[in-house]
């Protein structure tokens, strides 16, 4: 059974643990090992996760699959003071992929966003990430691209995708 819960501060360590497993698997053919390590530290250290929830308004959802947390998503409502919900993160353990976990997380974010009066769900995804096909299949379309300097000589080369709510 799949159940989605809102992660409390005490569960951010679970988010970190899922990221530490999924990132090397997801990005090994796209990014260098040093960029993966840098980004994991930048985005998923306990302090970074705390800052995202306490200061940036990110809400983390955890997917409980038969008693095991198999993935997470993070979203923000009213992104840049617009009627947009930004899906900042979504990662599913490799062992849980293909079991509708990602779709369930996105559906839950979309439901929450619609109830809050948002008009669109927006996300960034690495242009070479095969997840772009998944996003297109569930209703997202590419609306642009951006290259984001994240420091240390690294960039995120992203496609911007949106889905109407």
Coordinates of N, CA, C and O in Angstrom, one line a residue:
X1 N 0.8 -1.2 0.0 CA 0.0 0.0 0.0 C 0.9 1.3 0.0 O 1.9 1.3 0.6
X2 N 0.4 2.3 -0.7 CA 1.2 3.5 -0.9 C 0.5 4.6 -0.1 O -0.7 4.8 -0.3
X3 N 1.2 5.2 0.8 CA 0.6 6.3 1.6 C 1.6 7.5 1.5 O 2.8 7.3 1.7
X4 N 1.1 8.7 1.4 CA 2.0 9.9 1.3 C 1.7 10.7 2.6 O 0.6 11.0 2.9
X5 N 2.8 11.1 3.2 CA 2.7 11.9 4.4 C 3.6 13.1 4.3 O 4.5 13.1 3.5
X6 N 3.2 14.2 5.1 CA 4.1 15.3 5.1 C 5.2 15.1 6.1 O 4.9 14.6 7.2
X7 N 6.4 15.3 5.7 CA 7.6 15.0 6.5 C 7.7 16.1 7.6 O 7.7 17.3 7.3
X8 N 7.9 15.7 8.8 CA 8.2 16.6 9.9 C 9.7 16.8 10.0 O 10.5 16.1 9.4
X9 N 10.1 17.8 10.8 CA 11.6 18.1 10.9 C 12.4 16.8 11.3 O 13.5 16.6 10.8
X10 N 11.8 15.9 12.1 CA 12.5 14.7 12.5 C 12.6 13.7 11.4 O 13.4 12.7 11.5
X11 N 11.9 13.9 10.3 CA 12.0 13.0 9.2 C 12.9 13.5 8.0 O 13.0 12.8 7.0
X12 N 13.5 14.7 8.2 CA 14.3 15.2 7.1 C 15.6 14.3 6.9 O 16.1 14.2 5.8
X13 N 16.0 13.6 7.9 CA 17.1 12.6 7.8 C 16.7 11.5 6.8 O 17.5 11.0 6.1
X14 N 15.4 11.1 6.8 CA 15.0 10.1 5.8 C 15.1 10.6 4.4 O 15.5 9.9 3.5
X15 N 14.7 11.9 4.2 CA 14.9 12.6 2.9 C 16.3 12.5 2.5 O 16.7 12.1 1.3
X16 N 17.2 12.9 3.4 CA 18.7 12.8 3.1 C 19.1 11.4 2.7 O 19.9 11.3 1.7
X17 N 18.7 10.4 3.5 CA 19.1 9.1 3.2 C 18.6 8.6 1.8 O 19.4 7.9 1.0
X18 N 17.4 9.0 1.4 CA 16.9 8.6 0.1 C 17.7 9.3 -1.0 O 18.1 8.7 -2.0
X19 N 18.0 10.6 -0.8 CA 18.8 11.4 -1.7 C 20.2 10.7 -1.9 O 20.7 10.6 -3.1
X20 N 20.8 10.3 -0.8 CA 22.2 9.7 -0.9 C 22.2 8.5 -1.7 O 23.2 8.1 -2.3
X21 N 21.1 7.7 -1.8 CA 21.0 6.5 -2.6 C 20.6 6.8 -4.0 O 21.2 6.3 -5.0
X22 N 19.6 7.8 -4.2 CA 19.1 8.0 -5.5 C 20.0 8.8 -6.4 O 20.1 8.6 -7.6
X23 N 20.7 9.8 -5.9 CA 21.5 10.7 -6.7 C 22.6 10.0 -7.5 O 22.6 10.3 -8.7
X24 N 23.4 9.2 -6.9 CA 24.5 8.6 -7.7 C 23.9 7.7 -8.8 O 24.4 7.7 -9.9
X25 N 22.7 7.1 -8.5 CA 22.1 6.2 -9.5 C 21.5 7.1 -10.6 O 21.6 6.8 -11.8
X26 N 20.8 8.2 -10.3 CA 20.2 9.0 -11.2 C 21.1 9.8 -12.1 O 20.9 10.0 -13.3
X27 N 22.2 10.3 -11.5 CA 23.1 11.2 -12.2 C 24.4 10.7 -12.7 O 25.2 11.4 -13.3
X28 N 24.7 9.4 -12.4 CA 26.0 8.9 -12.7 C 26.4 9.0 -14.2 O 27.6 9.1 -14.5
X29 N 25.5 9.0 -15.1 CA 25.8 9.2 -16.5 C 25.7 10.6 -17.0 O 26.0 10.9 -18.2
X30 N 25.3 11.5 -16.1 CA 25.0 12.9 -16.5 C 26.0 13.9 -15.9 O 26.5 14.8 -16.5
X31 N 26.4 13.7 -14.6 CA 27.2 14.6 -13.9 C 28.5 13.8 -13.4 O 28.5 12.6 -13.2
X32 N 29.5 14.6 -13.1 CA 30.7 14.0 -12.5 C 30.5 13.6 -11.1 O 29.6 14.2 -10.4
X33 N 31.2 12.7 -10.6 CA 31.1 12.3 -9.2 C 31.3 13.4 -8.3 O 30.7 13.6 -7.2
X34 N 32.3 14.3 -8.6 CA 32.5 15.5 -7.8 C 31.4 16.5 -7.8 O 31.1 17.1 -6.7
X35 N 30.7 16.6 -8.9 CA 29.5 17.5 -8.9 C 28.4 16.9 -8.1 O 27.7 17.6 -7.4
X36 N 28.2 15.6 -8.2 CA 27.1 14.9 -7.4 C 27.4 15.1 -5.9 O 26.5 15.5 -5.2
X37 N 28.6 14.9 -5.5 CA 29.0 15.0 -4.1 C 28.8 16.5 -3.6 O 28.2 16.7 -2.6
X38 N 29.2 17.4 -4.5 CA 29.0 18.9 -4.1 C 27.5 19.2 -4.0 O 27.1 19.8 -3.0
X39 N 26.7 18.8 -4.9 CA 25.3 19.1 -4.9 C 24.6 18.4 -3.7 O 23.7 19.0 -3.1
X40 N 24.9 17.2 -3.4 CA 24.3 16.5 -2.3 C 24.6 17.2 -1.0 O 23.8 17.4 -0.2
X41 N 25.9 17.7 -0.9 CA 26.3 18.4 0.3 C 25.5 19.7 0.4 O 25.0 20.1 1.5
X42 N 25.4 20.4 -0.7 CA 24.8 21.7 -0.8 C 23.3 21.7 -0.5 O 22.7 22.5 0.1
X43 N 22.6 20.6 -1.0 CA 21.1 20.6 -0.9 C 20.6 19.6 0.1 O 19.4 19.8 0.5
X44 N 21.4 18.7 0.6 CA 20.9 17.6 1.4 C 21.6 17.4 2.8 O 21.3 16.5 3.5
X45 N 22.4 18.4 3.1 CA 23.0 18.3 4.4 C 21.9 18.6 5.4 O 20.9 19.2 5.1
X46 N 22.0 18.1 6.7 CA 20.9 18.4 7.6 C 20.6 19.9 7.7 O 19.5 20.3 7.8
X47 N 21.7 20.8 7.7 CA 21.5 22.2 7.8 C 20.7 22.7 6.6 O 19.8 23.6 6.7
X48 N 21.1 22.3 5.4 CA 20.4 22.7 4.2 C 19.0 22.3 4.2 O 18.1 23.1 3.8
X49 N 18.6 21.1 4.6 CA 17.3 20.7 4.6 C 16.5 21.5 5.6 O 15.3 21.9 5.3
X50 N 17.0 21.7 6.8 CA 16.4 22.6 7.8 C 16.1 24.0 7.2 O 15.0 24.5 7.4
X51 N 17.1 24.5 6.5 CA 16.9 25.9 6.0 C 15.8 25.9 4.9 O 15.0 26.8 4.9
X52 N 15.7 24.8 4.1 CA 14.7 24.8 3.0 C 13.3 24.8 3.6 O 12.4 25.4 3.1
X53 N 13.1 24.1 4.7 CA 11.8 24.0 5.3 C 11.5 25.2 6.2 O 10.4 25.8 6.1
X54 N 12.5 25.7 7.0 CA 12.2 26.8 8.0 C 12.2 28.1 7.3 O 11.5 29.0 7.7
X55 N 13.1 28.3 6.3 CA 13.3 29.7 5.7 C 12.7 29.8 4.3 O 12.3 30.9 3.9
X56 N 12.7 28.8 3.5 CA 12.3 28.9 2.1 C 10.9 28.4 1.8 O 10.5 28.5 0.7
X57 N 10.3 27.9 2.8 CA 8.9 27.4 2.6 C 8.7 26.1 1.9 O 7.6 25.9 1.4
X58 N 9.7 25.3 1.8 CA 9.6 24.0 1.1 C 8.9 23.0 2.0 O 9.2 23.0 3.2
X59 N 8.0 22.3 1.5 CA 7.3 21.2 2.2 C 7.7 19.9 1.6 O 7.7 19.7 0.4
X60 N 8.2 19.0 2.4 CA 8.6 17.7 2.0 C 7.5 16.6 2.2 O 6.9 16.6 3.3
X61 N 7.2 15.8 1.2 CA 6.3 14.7 1.3 C 7.1 13.4 1.2 O 8.1 13.4 0.4
X62 N 6.8 12.4 2.0 CA 7.4 11.1 1.9 C 6.4 10.1 1.4 O 5.2 10.1 1.9
X63 N 6.8 9.2 0.6 CA 6.0 8.1 0.1 C 6.3 6.9 0.9 O 7.5 6.4 0.8
X64 N 5.4 6.4 1.6 CA 5.5 5.2 2.4 C 4.9 4.0 1.6 O 3.7 4.0 1.3
X65 N 5.8 3.1 1.2 CA 5.4 2.0 0.3 C 5.5 0.7 1.2 O 6.6 0.3 1.5
X66 N 4.4 0.2 1.6 CA 4.3 -1.0 2.5 C 5.3 -0.9 3.7 O 6.0 -1.8 4.0
X67 N 5.3 0.3 4.3 CA 6.1 0.4 5.5 C 7.5 0.9 5.3 O 8.3 1.0 6.2
X68 N 7.9 1.1 4.0 CA 9.3 1.6 3.7 C 9.1 2.9 3.0 O 8.3 3.0 2.0
X69 N 9.9 3.9 3.4 CA 9.9 5.2 2.7 C 10.7 5.0 1.4 O 11.9 4.8 1.4
X70 N 9.9 5.1 0.3 CA 10.5 4.8 -1.1 C 10.8 6.0 -1.9 O 11.4 5.9 -3.0
X71 N 10.5 7.2 -1.5 CA 10.7 8.4 -2.3 C 10.2 9.6 -1.5 O 9.6 9.6 -0.5
X72 N 10.6 10.8 -2.1 CA 10.1 12.0 -1.5 C 9.9 13.1 -2.6 O 10.5 13.0 -3.7
X73 N 9.2 14.1 -2.3 CA 9.0 15.3 -3.1 C 9.1 16.5 -2.2 O 8.7 16.4 -1.0
X74 N 9.5 17.6 -2.8 CA 9.5 18.9 -2.0 C 8.8 19.9 -2.9 O 9.2 20.0 -4.1
X75 N 7.9 20.7 -2.4 CA 7.3 21.7 -3.2 C 7.1 23.0 -2.4 O 7.4 23.1 -1.2
X76 N 6.8 24.1 -3.1 CA 6.6 25.4 -2.6 C 5.4 26.0 -3.3 O 5.3 26.0 -4.5
X77 N 4.5 26.5 -2.5 CA 3.3 27.2 -3.1 C 3.7 28.7 -3.3 O 4.6 29.2 -2.7
X78 N 3.0 29.3 -4.3 CA 3.2 30.8 -4.6 C 4.6 31.1 -4.9 O 5.2 32.0 -4.4
X79 N 5.2 30.2 -5.7 CA 6.6 30.4 -6.1 C 6.8 31.8 -6.8 O 6.1 32.1 -7.7
X80 N 7.7 32.5 -6.3 CA 8.0 33.9 -6.8 C 6.8 34.7 -6.8 O 6.6 35.5 -7.7
X81 N 6.0 34.6 -5.8 CA 4.7 35.4 -5.6 C 3.8 35.2 -6.8 O 3.0 36.1 -7.1
X82 N 3.8 34.1 -7.4 CA 2.9 33.8 -8.6 C 2.0 32.6 -8.2 O 2.3 31.9 -7.3
X83 N 0.9 32.4 -8.9 CA 0.0 31.3 -8.6 C 0.5 30.0 -9.2 O -0.1 29.3 -9.9
X84 N 1.8 29.7 -8.8 CA 2.5 28.5 -9.3 C 3.0 27.8 -8.1 O 3.5 28.3 -7.1
X85 N 2.9 26.4 -8.2 CA 3.6 25.6 -7.2 C 4.8 25.0 -7.8 O 4.8 24.5 -8.9
X86 N 6.0 25.2 -7.2 CA 7.2 24.7 -7.7 C 7.5 23.4 -7.1 O 7.6 23.2 -5.8
X87 N 7.7 22.4 -7.9 CA 8.2 21.1 -7.4 C 9.7 21.1 -7.4 O 10.4 21.1 -8.5
X88 N 10.3 21.4 -6.3 CA 11.7 21.6 -6.2 C 12.5 20.3 -6.3 O 13.6 20.3 -6.8
X89 N 11.9 19.2 -5.7 CA 12.7 17.9 -5.7 C 11.7 16.8 -5.8 O 10.6 16.9 -5.2
X90 N 12.1 15.7 -6.5 CA 11.3 14.5 -6.4 C 12.3 13.4 -6.8 O 12.9 13.4 -7.9
X91 N 12.5 12.4 -5.9 CA 13.4 11.3 -6.1 C 12.8 10.0 -5.5 O 12.2 10.1 -4.4
X92 N 12.9 9.0 -6.3 CA 12.3 7.7 -5.9 C 13.5 6.7 -5.8 O 14.3 6.7 -6.8
X93 N 13.6 5.9 -4.8 CA 14.6 4.9 -4.7 C 14.6 4.0 -6.0 O 13.5 3.7 -6.4
X94 N 15.7 3.6 -6.5 CA 15.8 2.8 -7.7 C 14.9 1.5 -7.5 O 14.2 1.1 -8.5
X95 N 14.9 0.9 -6.3 CA 14.1 -0.3 -6.1 C 12.6 0.0 -6.1 O 11.8 -1.0 -6.2
X96 N 12.2 1.2 -6.0 CA 10.8 1.6 -6.0 C 10.3 2.1 -7.3 O 9.1 2.4 -7.5
X97 N 11.2 2.4 -8.3 CA 10.8 3.0 -9.5 C 10.0 2.0 -10.3 O 10.1 0.8 -10.2
X98 N 9.0 2.6 -11.1 CA 8.1 1.7 -11.8 C 6.9 1.3 -11.0 O 6.1 0.5 -11.5
X99 N 6.7 1.7 -9.8 CA 5.6 1.3 -8.9 C 4.7 2.4 -8.6 O 3.9 2.4 -7.7
X100 N 4.6 3.4 -9.5 CA 3.7 4.6 -9.4 C 4.0 5.5 -8.2 O 3.1 6.3 -7.9
X101 N 5.2 5.4 -7.6 CA 5.5 6.3 -6.5 C 5.6 7.7 -6.9 O 5.1 8.6 -6.3
X102 N 6.4 7.9 -8.0 CA 6.6 9.3 -8.5 C 5.3 10.0 -8.9 O 5.0 11.1 -8.6
X103 N 4.5 9.2 -9.6 CA 3.2 9.7 -10.1 C 2.3 10.1 -8.9 O 1.6 11.1 -8.9
X104 N 2.3 9.2 -7.8 CA 1.5 9.5 -6.7 C 2.0 10.8 -5.9 O 1.1 11.6 -5.5
X105 N 3.3 10.9 -5.8 CA 3.8 12.1 -5.2 C 3.4 13.4 -6.0 O 3.0 14.4 -5.4
X106 N 3.5 13.3 -7.3 CA 3.2 14.5 -8.1 C 1.7 14.8 -8.0 O 1.2 15.9 -7.9
X107 N 0.9 13.7 -8.1 CA -0.6 13.9 -7.9 C -0.9 14.6 -6.6 O -1.8 15.4 -6.6
X108 N -0.2 14.2 -5.5 CA -0.5 14.8 -4.2 C -0.1 16.3 -4.2 O -0.8 17.1 -3.7
X109 N 1.1 16.6 -4.8 CA 1.5 18.0 -4.9 C 0.5 18.8 -5.7 O 0.1 19.9 -5.3
X110 N 0.0 18.2 -6.8 CA -0.9 18.9 -7.7 C -2.2 19.1 -6.9 O -2.8 20.2 -7.0
X111 N -2.7 18.1 -6.2 CA -3.9 18.3 -5.4 C -3.8 19.4 -4.4 O -4.7 20.3 -4.3
X112 N -2.7 19.4 -3.7 CA -2.5 20.5 -2.7 C -2.4 21.8 -3.3 O -3.0 22.8 -2.9
X113 N -1.7 21.9 -4.5 CA -1.6 23.2 -5.2 C -2.9 23.7 -5.7 O -3.2 24.9 -5.6
X114 N -3.7 22.8 -6.3 CA -5.0 23.2 -6.8 C -5.9 23.7 -5.6 O -6.5 24.8 -5.8
X115 N -5.9 23.0 -4.5 CA -6.6 23.5 -3.3 C -6.2 24.8 -2.8 O -7.0 25.6 -2.3
X116 N -4.9 25.1 -3.0 CA -4.4 26.4 -2.6 C -4.6 27.5 -3.7 O -4.1 28.6 -3.5
X117 N -5.2 27.2 -4.8 CA -5.5 28.1 -5.8 C -4.4 28.3 -6.8 O -4.4 29.3 -7.6
X118 N -3.4 27.4 -6.9 CA -2.3 27.6 -7.8 C -2.9 27.2 -9.2 O -3.8 26.4 -9.4
X119 N -2.3 27.8 -10.3 CA -2.7 27.6 -11.6 C -1.8 26.6 -12.4 O -2.2 26.0 -13.3
X120 N -0.5 26.5 -12.0 CA 0.5 25.6 -12.7 C 1.4 25.0 -11.6 O 1.6 25.5 -10.6
X121 N 1.9 23.8 -12.1 CA 2.9 23.1 -11.3 C 4.2 23.2 -12.2 O 4.1 22.9 -13.4
X122 N 5.3 23.7 -11.7 CA 6.5 23.9 -12.4 C 7.6 23.1 -11.8 O 7.7 22.9 -10.6
X123 N 8.6 22.7 -12.6 CA 9.7 22.0 -12.1 C 10.9 22.2 -13.1 O 10.7 22.6 -14.2
X124 N 12.1 22.1 -12.6 CA 13.3 22.0 -13.4 C 13.9 20.6 -13.3 O 13.8 19.9 -12.3
X125 N 14.4 20.2 -14.5 CA 15.0 18.8 -14.5 C 16.2 18.9 -15.4 O 16.2 19.7 -16.4
X126 N 17.3 18.2 -15.1 CA 18.4 18.2 -15.9 C 18.0 17.8 -17.3 O 17.3 16.9 -17.5
X127 N 18.5 18.6 -18.3 CA 18.1 18.3 -19.7 C 18.4 16.9 -20.2 O 17.8 16.4 -21.1
X128 N 19.3 16.2 -19.6 CA 19.7 14.9 -20.0 C 19.1 13.8 -19.1 O 19.5 12.6 -19.3
X129 N 18.3 14.2 -18.2 CA 17.7 13.2 -17.3 C 16.5 12.5 -18.0 O 15.6 13.2 -18.5
X130 N 16.6 11.2 -18.0 CA 15.5 10.5 -18.7 C 14.1 10.7 -18.0 O 13.1 10.3 -18.6
X131 N 14.1 11.3 -16.8 CA 12.8 11.6 -16.2 C 12.0 12.6 -17.0 O 10.8 12.7 -16.8
X132 N 12.6 13.3 -17.9 CA 11.8 14.3 -18.7 C 10.7 13.5 -19.5 O 9.6 14.1 -19.6
X133 N 10.9 12.3 -19.9 CA 9.9 11.5 -20.6 C 8.8 11.2 -19.7 O 7.6 11.3 -20.0
X134 N 9.1 10.9 -18.4 CA 8.1 10.6 -17.4 C 7.2 11.8 -17.2 O 6.0 11.7 -17.2
X135 N 7.8 13.0 -17.0 CA 7.1 14.2 -16.8 C 6.2 14.5 -18.0 O 5.0 14.9 -17.8
X136 N 6.6 14.3 -19.2 CA 5.8 14.6 -20.4 C 4.6 13.6 -20.4 O 3.5 14.0 -20.7
X137 N 4.8 12.4 -20.0 CA 3.7 11.4 -20.0 C 2.6 11.7 -19.0 O 1.4 11.3 -19.2
X138 N 3.0 12.4 -18.0 CA 1.9 12.7 -17.0 C 1.4 14.2 -17.1 O 0.6 14.6 -16.2
X139 N 1.8 14.9 -18.2 CA 1.1 16.1 -18.4 C 2.0 17.4 -18.4 O 1.5 18.5 -18.6
X140 N 3.3 17.3 -18.2 CA 4.2 18.4 -18.2 C 4.6 18.7 -19.6 O 4.7 17.7 -20.5
X141 N 4.9 19.9 -20.0 CA 5.5 20.2 -21.2 C 6.7 21.2 -21.0 O 6.7 22.0 -20.0
X142 N 7.7 21.1 -21.8 CA 8.9 22.0 -21.7 C 8.5 23.4 -22.1 O 7.9 23.6 -23.1
X143 N 8.9 24.3 -21.2 CA 8.6 25.7 -21.5 C 9.9 26.6 -21.6 O 9.8 27.8 -21.9
X144 N 11.0 26.0 -21.4 CA 12.3 26.7 -21.5 C 13.4 26.0 -20.9 O 13.3 24.8 -20.6
X145 N 14.6 26.6 -20.9 CA 15.8 26.0 -20.4 C 16.6 27.1 -19.6 O 16.4 28.3 -19.9
X146 N 17.3 26.7 -18.7 CA 18.2 27.6 -18.0 C 19.4 26.9 -17.4 O 19.4 25.7 -17.2
X147 N 20.5 27.6 -17.4 CA 21.8 27.1 -16.8 C 22.1 27.9 -15.6 O 22.2 29.1 -15.6
X148 N 22.1 27.2 -14.4 CA 22.2 27.9 -13.1 C 23.6 27.6 -12.5 O 23.9 26.4 -12.3
X149 N 24.3 28.7 -12.3 CA 25.6 28.6 -11.7 C 25.4 28.3 -10.2 O 24.8 29.1 -9.4
X150 N 25.9 27.1 -9.7 CA 25.7 26.7 -8.3 C 27.0 26.8 -7.5 O 27.0 26.3 -6.4
X151 N 28.0 27.4 -8.1 CA 29.2 27.5 -7.4 C 30.2 26.4 -7.7 O 29.9 25.4 -8.3
X152 N 31.4 26.6 -7.3 CA 32.5 25.6 -7.4 C 32.8 25.2 -8.8 O 33.3 24.1 -9.1
X153 N 32.4 26.1 -9.8 CA 32.6 25.8 -11.2 C 31.5 24.9 -11.8 O 31.6 24.4 -12.9
X154 N 30.4 24.6 -11.0 CA 29.4 23.7 -11.5 C 28.1 24.4 -11.9 O 27.8 25.5 -11.4
X155 N 27.4 23.9 -12.9 CA 26.2 24.4 -13.4 C 25.1 23.3 -13.3 O 25.4 22.1 -13.5
X156 N 23.9 23.8 -13.2 CA 22.7 22.9 -13.4 C 22.2 23.3 -14.8 O 21.8 24.4 -15.0
X157 N 22.2 22.4 -15.7 CA 21.7 22.6 -17.1 C 20.3 22.0 -17.2 O 20.2 20.8 -17.5
X158 N 19.3 22.9 -17.0 CA 18.0 22.4 -16.8 C 17.0 22.7 -17.9 O 17.1 23.8 -18.5
X159 N 16.0 21.9 -18.0 CA 14.8 22.2 -18.8 C 13.8 22.6 -17.7 O 13.8 22.1 -16.6
X160 N 13.0 23.6 -18.1 CA 11.9 24.1 -17.3 C 10.6 23.4 -17.8 O 10.4 23.5 -19.1
X161 N 9.9 22.8 -17.0 CA 8.7 22.1 -17.4 C 7.5 22.6 -16.6 O 7.7 22.8 -15.4
X162 N 6.3 22.6 -17.2 CA 5.1 23.1 -16.5 C 3.9 22.2 -16.8 O 3.9 21.7 -17.9
X163 N 3.0 22.1 -15.9 CA 1.8 21.4 -16.1 C 0.6 22.3 -15.6 O 0.7 22.8 -14.5
X164 N -0.4 22.5 -16.4 CA -1.5 23.3 -15.9 C -2.3 22.5 -14.8 O -2.4 21.3 -14.9
X165 N -2.8 23.3 -13.8 CA -3.6 22.7 -12.8 C -5.0 23.0 -13.1 O -6.0 22.6 -12.8

